[in-house]
PDB file of C-alpha atoms in Angstrom:
ATOM      1  CA  MET A  12       4.192 -26.970 -14.788  1.00  0.00           C
ATOM      2  CA  THR A  13       4.738 -26.407 -18.490  1.00  0.00           C
ATOM      3  CA  GLY A  14       8.448 -27.174 -18.487  1.00  0.00           C
ATOM      4  CA  ARG A  15       9.392 -23.743 -19.791  1.00  0.00           C
ATOM      5  CA  GLU A  16      11.261 -21.216 -17.703  1.00  0.00           C
ATOM      6  CA  PRO A  17       9.028 -18.303 -16.739  1.00  0.00           C
ATOM      7  CA  HIS A  18       9.755 -14.870 -18.181  1.00  0.00           C
ATOM      8  CA  ILE A  19       9.386 -12.910 -14.933  1.00  0.00           C
ATOM      9  CA  ALA A  20       9.894  -9.300 -13.880  1.00  0.00           C
ATOM     10  CA  VAL A  21       9.691  -7.823 -10.404  1.00  0.00           C
ATOM     11  CA  ARG A  22       8.041  -4.489  -9.655  1.00  0.00           C
ATOM     12  CA  GLU A  23       6.925  -2.590  -6.571  1.00  0.00           C
ATOM     13  CA  ILE A  24       3.504  -3.281  -5.085  1.00  0.00           C
ATOM     14  CA  THR A  25       1.001  -0.498  -5.656  1.00  0.00           C
ATOM     15  CA  ALA A  26      -2.440   0.209  -4.203  1.00  0.00           C
ATOM     16  CA  GLN A  27      -3.879  -1.385  -7.373  1.00  0.00           C
ATOM     17  CA  ASP A  28      -2.440  -4.742  -6.258  1.00  0.00           C
ATOM     18  CA  GLY A  29      -4.871  -4.966  -3.333  1.00  0.00           C
ATOM     19  CA  ASP A  30      -6.942  -7.814  -4.801  1.00  0.00           C
ATOM     20  CA  PHE A  31      -3.796  -9.781  -5.597  1.00  0.00           C
ATOM     21  CA  LEU A  32      -2.484  -9.306  -2.046  1.00  0.00           C
ATOM     22  CA  VAL A  33      -5.779 -10.684  -0.732  1.00  0.00           C
ATOM     23  CA  ASP A  34      -5.269 -13.719  -3.002  1.00  0.00           C
ATOM     24  CA  MET A  35      -1.728 -14.153  -1.677  1.00  0.00           C
ATOM     25  CA  VAL A  36      -2.884 -13.930   1.963  1.00  0.00           C
ATOM     26  CA  LEU A  37      -5.558 -16.512   1.122  1.00  0.00           C
ATOM     27  CA  GLU A  38      -2.824 -18.803  -0.282  1.00  0.00           C
ATOM     28  CA  ILE A  39      -0.753 -18.388   2.884  1.00  0.00           C
ATOM     29  CA  ALA A  40      -3.743 -19.047   5.166  1.00  0.00           C
ATOM     30  CA  THR A  41      -4.899 -22.149   3.294  1.00  0.00           C
ATOM     31  CA  ALA A  42      -1.326 -23.495   3.130  1.00  0.00           C
ATOM     32  CA  ASN A  43      -1.319 -23.184   6.924  1.00  0.00           C
ATOM     33  CA  GLY A  44      -4.422 -25.376   7.097  1.00  0.00           C
ATOM     34  CA  GLU A  45      -7.012 -22.664   7.584  1.00  0.00           C
ATOM     35  CA  ASN A  46     -10.430 -23.085   6.001  1.00  0.00           C
ATOM     36  CA  VAL A  47     -10.934 -19.516   4.822  1.00  0.00           C
ATOM     37  CA  THR A  48     -12.343 -17.735   1.781  1.00  0.00           C
ATOM     38  CA  ARG A  49     -11.420 -14.435   0.117  1.00  0.00           C
ATOM     39  CA  ARG A  50     -14.271 -12.847   2.047  1.00  0.00           C
ATOM     40  CA  GLY A  51     -12.836 -14.334   5.228  1.00  0.00           C
ATOM     41  CA  VAL A  52      -9.456 -12.764   4.514  1.00  0.00           C
ATOM     42  CA  LEU A  53     -11.140  -9.377   4.123  1.00  0.00           C
ATOM     43  CA  THR A  54     -13.352  -9.657   7.209  1.00  0.00           C
ATOM     44  CA  ALA A  55     -11.001 -11.307   9.714  1.00  0.00           C
ATOM     45  CA  PRO A  56      -8.785  -8.544  11.144  1.00  0.00           C
ATOM     46  CA  ARG A  57      -5.947 -11.028  11.870  1.00  0.00           C
ATOM     47  CA  LEU A  58      -5.771 -11.764   8.109  1.00  0.00           C
ATOM     48  CA  ALA A  59      -6.959  -8.472   6.599  1.00  0.00           C
ATOM     49  CA  ARG A  60      -4.085  -6.591   8.250  1.00  0.00           C
ATOM     50  CA  TYR A  61      -1.695  -8.320   5.830  1.00  0.00           C
ATOM     51  CA  ALA A  62      -3.435  -7.188   2.645  1.00  0.00           C
ATOM     52  CA  THR A  63      -5.667  -4.164   3.094  1.00  0.00           C
ATOM     53  CA  GLY A  64      -4.764  -0.488   3.020  1.00  0.00           C
ATOM     54  CA  TRP A  65      -1.514  -0.872   1.100  1.00  0.00           C
ATOM     55  CA  GLY A  66       0.705   2.179   1.125  1.00  0.00           C
ATOM     56  CA  ARG A  67       0.951   2.877   4.852  1.00  0.00           C
ATOM     57  CA  PRO A  68       4.214   4.354   6.110  1.00  0.00           C
ATOM     58  CA  GLY A  69       6.818   1.576   6.182  1.00  0.00           C
ATOM     59  CA  ASP A  70       5.000  -0.682   3.674  1.00  0.00           C
ATOM     60  CA  LEU A  71       7.479  -2.172   1.252  1.00  0.00           C
ATOM     61  CA  GLY A  72       6.750  -4.905  -1.244  1.00  0.00           C
ATOM     62  CA  LEU A  73       7.317  -6.461  -4.618  1.00  0.00           C
ATOM     63  CA  VAL A  74       5.195  -8.373  -7.106  1.00  0.00           C
ATOM     64  CA  ALA A  75       6.565 -10.886  -9.591  1.00  0.00           C
ATOM     65  CA  VAL A  76       4.775 -10.732 -12.931  1.00  0.00           C
ATOM     66  CA  ASP A  77       4.791 -13.133 -15.860  1.00  0.00           C
ATOM     67  CA  LEU A  78       5.703 -11.074 -18.919  1.00  0.00           C
ATOM     68  CA  ASP A  79       4.298 -13.705 -21.278  1.00  0.00           C
ATOM     69  CA  GLY A  80       0.644 -13.290 -20.373  1.00  0.00           C
ATOM     70  CA  PRO A  81      -2.065 -13.365 -23.045  1.00  0.00           C
ATOM     71  CA  ARG A  82      -2.098 -10.316 -25.313  1.00  0.00           C
ATOM     72  CA  GLY A  83       0.999  -8.970 -23.550  1.00  0.00           C
ATOM     73  CA  LEU A  84      -0.614  -8.783 -20.109  1.00  0.00           C
ATOM     74  CA  GLN A  85       1.703  -8.905 -17.126  1.00  0.00           C
ATOM     75  CA  ILE A  86       0.094 -11.517 -14.876  1.00  0.00           C
ATOM     76  CA  PRO A  87       1.026 -11.374 -11.169  1.00  0.00           C
ATOM     77  CA  VAL A  88       2.449 -14.724 -10.023  1.00  0.00           C
ATOM     78  CA  GLY A  89       3.830 -13.931  -6.574  1.00  0.00           C
ATOM     79  CA  ALA A  90       4.447 -11.257  -3.993  1.00  0.00           C
ATOM     80  CA  ALA A  91       6.735 -10.532  -1.063  1.00  0.00           C
ATOM     81  CA  TRP A  92       6.050  -7.667   1.293  1.00  0.00           C
ATOM     82  CA  ILE A  93       6.848  -6.274   4.734  1.00  0.00           C
ATOM     83  CA  ARG A  94       4.598  -4.295   7.056  1.00  0.00           C
ATOM     84  CA  HIS A  95       4.861  -2.939  10.580  1.00  0.00           C
ATOM     85  CA  TYR A  96       2.304  -3.983  13.187  1.00  0.00           C
ATOM     86  CA  ALA A  97       1.591  -2.471  16.578  1.00  0.00           C
ATOM     87  CA  SER A  98       2.112  -4.523  19.733  1.00  0.00           C
ATOM     88  CA  THR A  99      -1.622  -4.098  20.420  1.00  0.00           C
ATOM     89  CA  GLU A 100      -2.451  -5.781  17.084  1.00  0.00           C
ATOM     90  CA  PRO A 101       0.560  -7.956  16.299  1.00  0.00           C
ATOM     91  CA  GLY A 102       1.002 -10.039  13.180  1.00  0.00           C
ATOM     92  CA  LYS A 103       1.647 -13.767  13.389  1.00  0.00           C
ATOM     93  CA  GLY A 104       5.429 -13.269  13.178  1.00  0.00           C
ATOM     94  CA  PHE A 105       5.524 -10.243  15.478  1.00  0.00           C
ATOM     95  CA  VAL A 106       8.796  -9.479  17.230  1.00  0.00           C
ATOM     96  CA  ASP A 107       8.702  -5.746  17.888  1.00  0.00           C
ATOM     97  CA  SER A 108       6.733  -2.791  16.489  1.00  0.00           C
ATOM     98  CA  ARG A 109       9.974  -1.530  14.896  1.00  0.00           C
ATOM     99  CA  VAL A 110      10.563  -4.798  13.020  1.00  0.00           C
ATOM    100  CA  PRO A 111       8.347  -5.288   9.957  1.00  0.00           C
ATOM    101  CA  GLU A 112       6.934  -8.711   9.244  1.00  0.00           C
ATOM    102  CA  LEU A 113       7.502 -10.535   5.954  1.00  0.00           C
ATOM    103  CA  SER A 114       4.731 -12.168   3.956  1.00  0.00           C
ATOM    104  CA  ILE A 115       5.531 -14.062   0.772  1.00  0.00           C
ATOM    105  CA  SER A 116       3.477 -16.273  -1.514  1.00  0.00           C
ATOM    106  CA  ILE A 117       3.615 -17.631  -5.044  1.00  0.00           C
ATOM    107  CA  VAL A 118       0.563 -18.761  -7.017  1.00  0.00           C
ATOM    108  CA  PRO A 119       0.294 -22.572  -6.874  1.00  0.00           C
ATOM    109  CA  GLY A 120       1.177 -23.322 -10.506  1.00  0.00           C
ATOM    110  CA  ARG A 121       4.350 -21.214 -10.323  1.00  0.00           C
ATOM    111  CA  ARG A 122       6.049 -22.586  -7.221  1.00  0.00           C
ATOM    112  CA  ARG A 123       9.497 -24.217  -7.302  1.00  0.00           C
ATOM    113  CA  MET A 124      10.601 -22.114 -10.280  1.00  0.00           C
ATOM    114  CA  GLY A 125      12.855 -19.696  -8.381  1.00  0.00           C
ATOM    115  CA  ILE A 126      10.260 -16.915  -8.213  1.00  0.00           C
ATOM    116  CA  GLY A 127      10.113 -16.908  -4.404  1.00  0.00           C
ATOM    117  CA  ARG A 128      13.908 -16.881  -4.146  1.00  0.00           C
ATOM    118  CA  ALA A 129      14.113 -13.933  -6.565  1.00  0.00           C
ATOM    119  CA  LEU A 130      11.374 -12.015  -4.741  1.00  0.00           C
ATOM    120  CA  LEU A 131      12.972 -12.631  -1.353  1.00  0.00           C
ATOM    121  CA  ALA A 132      16.426 -11.506  -2.511  1.00  0.00           C
ATOM    122  CA  ALA A 133      15.024  -8.385  -4.165  1.00  0.00           C
ATOM    123  CA  LEU A 134      12.910  -7.499  -1.135  1.00  0.00           C
ATOM    124  CA  ILE A 135      15.831  -7.958   1.273  1.00  0.00           C
ATOM    125  CA  ALA A 136      17.989  -5.696  -0.914  1.00  0.00           C
ATOM    126  CA  LYS A 137      15.233  -3.075  -1.097  1.00  0.00           C
ATOM    127  CA  ALA A 138      14.684  -3.245   2.669  1.00  0.00           C
ATOM    128  CA  ARG A 139      18.408  -2.710   3.299  1.00  0.00           C
ATOM    129  CA  GLU A 140      18.426   0.265   0.905  1.00  0.00           C
ATOM    130  CA  SER A 141      15.427   1.693   2.767  1.00  0.00           C
ATOM    131  CA  GLY A 142      17.157   1.431   6.142  1.00  0.00           C
ATOM    132  CA  VAL A 143      15.100  -1.451   7.522  1.00  0.00           C
ATOM    133  CA  ARG A 144      17.080  -2.884  10.425  1.00  0.00           C
ATOM    134  CA  ALA A 145      15.484  -6.353  10.659  1.00  0.00           C
ATOM    135  CA  ILE A 146      12.631  -8.429   9.229  1.00  0.00           C
ATOM    136  CA  SER A 147      10.587 -11.075  11.030  1.00  0.00           C
ATOM    137  CA  MET A 148       8.269 -13.770   9.770  1.00  0.00           C
ATOM    138  CA  ALA A 149       6.078 -16.621  10.983  1.00  0.00           C
ATOM    139  CA  LEU A 150       6.519 -20.071   9.555  1.00  0.00           C
ATOM    140  CA  ALA A 151       5.182 -23.535  10.237  1.00  0.00           C
ATOM    141  CA  PRO A 152       8.103 -25.605  11.568  1.00  0.00           C
ATOM    142  CA  ASP A 153       7.717 -28.122   8.728  1.00  0.00           C
ATOM    143  CA  ASN A 154       7.348 -25.537   5.940  1.00  0.00           C
ATOM    144  CA  PRO A 155       9.349 -26.851   2.954  1.00  0.00           C
ATOM    145  CA  ALA A 156      10.572 -23.307   2.189  1.00  0.00           C
ATOM    146  CA  ARG A 157      12.336 -22.991   5.556  1.00  0.00           C
ATOM    147  CA  PRO A 158      15.795 -23.735   4.036  1.00  0.00           C
ATOM    148  CA  LEU A 159      15.270 -20.843   1.598  1.00  0.00           C
ATOM    149  CA  TYR A 160      14.788 -18.409   4.488  1.00  0.00           C
ATOM    150  CA  GLU A 161      17.698 -19.856   6.434  1.00  0.00           C
ATOM    151  CA  GLU A 162      19.958 -19.541   3.356  1.00  0.00           C
ATOM    152  CA  ALA A 163      18.925 -15.877   3.195  1.00  0.00           C
ATOM    153  CA  GLY A 164      20.112 -15.441   6.794  1.00  0.00           C
ATOM    154  CA  PHE A 165      16.901 -15.797   8.810  1.00  0.00           C
ATOM    155  CA  THR A 166      17.351 -17.450  12.201  1.00  0.00           C
ATOM    156  CA  GLU A 167      14.785 -18.751  14.650  1.00  0.00           C
ATOM    157  CA  ASP A 168      13.863 -16.484  17.569  1.00  0.00           C
ATOM    158  CA  PRO A 169      12.355 -18.841  20.171  1.00  0.00           C
ATOM    159  CA  ASP A 170      11.789 -15.897  22.532  1.00  0.00           C
ATOM    160  CA  ALA A 171       9.641 -13.934  20.086  1.00  0.00           C
ATOM    161  CA  PRO A 172       6.261 -13.018  21.566  1.00  0.00           C
ATOM    162  CA  SER A 173       4.551 -14.630  18.567  1.00  0.00           C
ATOM    163  CA  ALA A 174       6.290 -18.026  18.782  1.00  0.00           C
ATOM    164  CA  SER A 175       3.929 -20.951  19.423  1.00  0.00           C
ATOM    165  CA  GLU A 176       3.719 -24.721  19.003  1.00  0.00           C
ATOM    166  CA  ASP A 177       2.393 -24.415  15.435  1.00  0.00           C
ATOM    167  CA  SER A 178       4.487 -21.458  14.327  1.00  0.00           C
ATOM    168  CA  ILE A 179       8.109 -20.416  14.626  1.00  0.00           C
ATOM    169  CA  THR A 180       9.338 -16.871  14.291  1.00  0.00           C
ATOM    170  CA  LEU A 181      12.344 -16.218  12.101  1.00  0.00           C
ATOM    171  CA  VAL A 182      14.306 -12.966  12.115  1.00  0.00           C
ATOM    172  CA  LEU A 183      16.745 -11.553   9.598  1.00  0.00           C
ATOM    173  CA  GLU A 184      19.080  -8.912  10.991  1.00  0.00           C
ATOM    174  CA  LEU A 185      19.863  -6.414   8.226  1.00  0.00           C
ATOM    175  CA  LEU A 186      21.759  -3.809  10.231  1.00  0.00           C
ATOM    176  CA  SER A 187      23.566  -4.190  13.533  1.00  0.00           C
ATOM    177  CA  SER A 188      21.700  -3.373  16.750  1.00  0.00           C
ATOM    178  CA  SER A 189      18.369  -3.972  15.034  1.00  0.00           C
ATOM    179  CA  ARG A 190      16.277  -4.130  18.169  1.00  0.00           C
ATOM    180  CA  SER A 191      18.109  -1.690  20.341  1.00  0.00           C
ATOM    181  CA  ALA A 192      17.191   1.899  20.164  1.00  0.00           C
TER     182      ALA A 192
END
């Protein structure tokens, strides 16, 4: 950490952010103790589903960029995104095919600077504006960011189909009756 506050902006994810999303999924997987490479993220369907083919119906995401990059470049430093998954191919934090799953990651040298908090707040606001009724996510029980998600309103769903010994499922209800239809 350089000691200076980052000069960050948040923008929507585009199809051109595909490589960066792969990097972010790689960060998430390795933080969860997986021994995986970029190629592994792209070839393992359970990981690739989080990063490839951006722009499907229901995809919603944001990228945080450092505005002080060399020669004025805007360098991506984190991302937060939600995607829907089918019950036949559920994500790790799957609750229901109508509830999109959150993924969020910050590049290692930029963590603990408020970037994740800003991305999460902006994504939640955007999801509400878009009519998303709830968001789910998977998290290791000892993940140090768990208080951040709980402060945002996420609560544990021990009955989620994706819950396991090494992963809890958190859900954020954005609109009432989120899972009734």
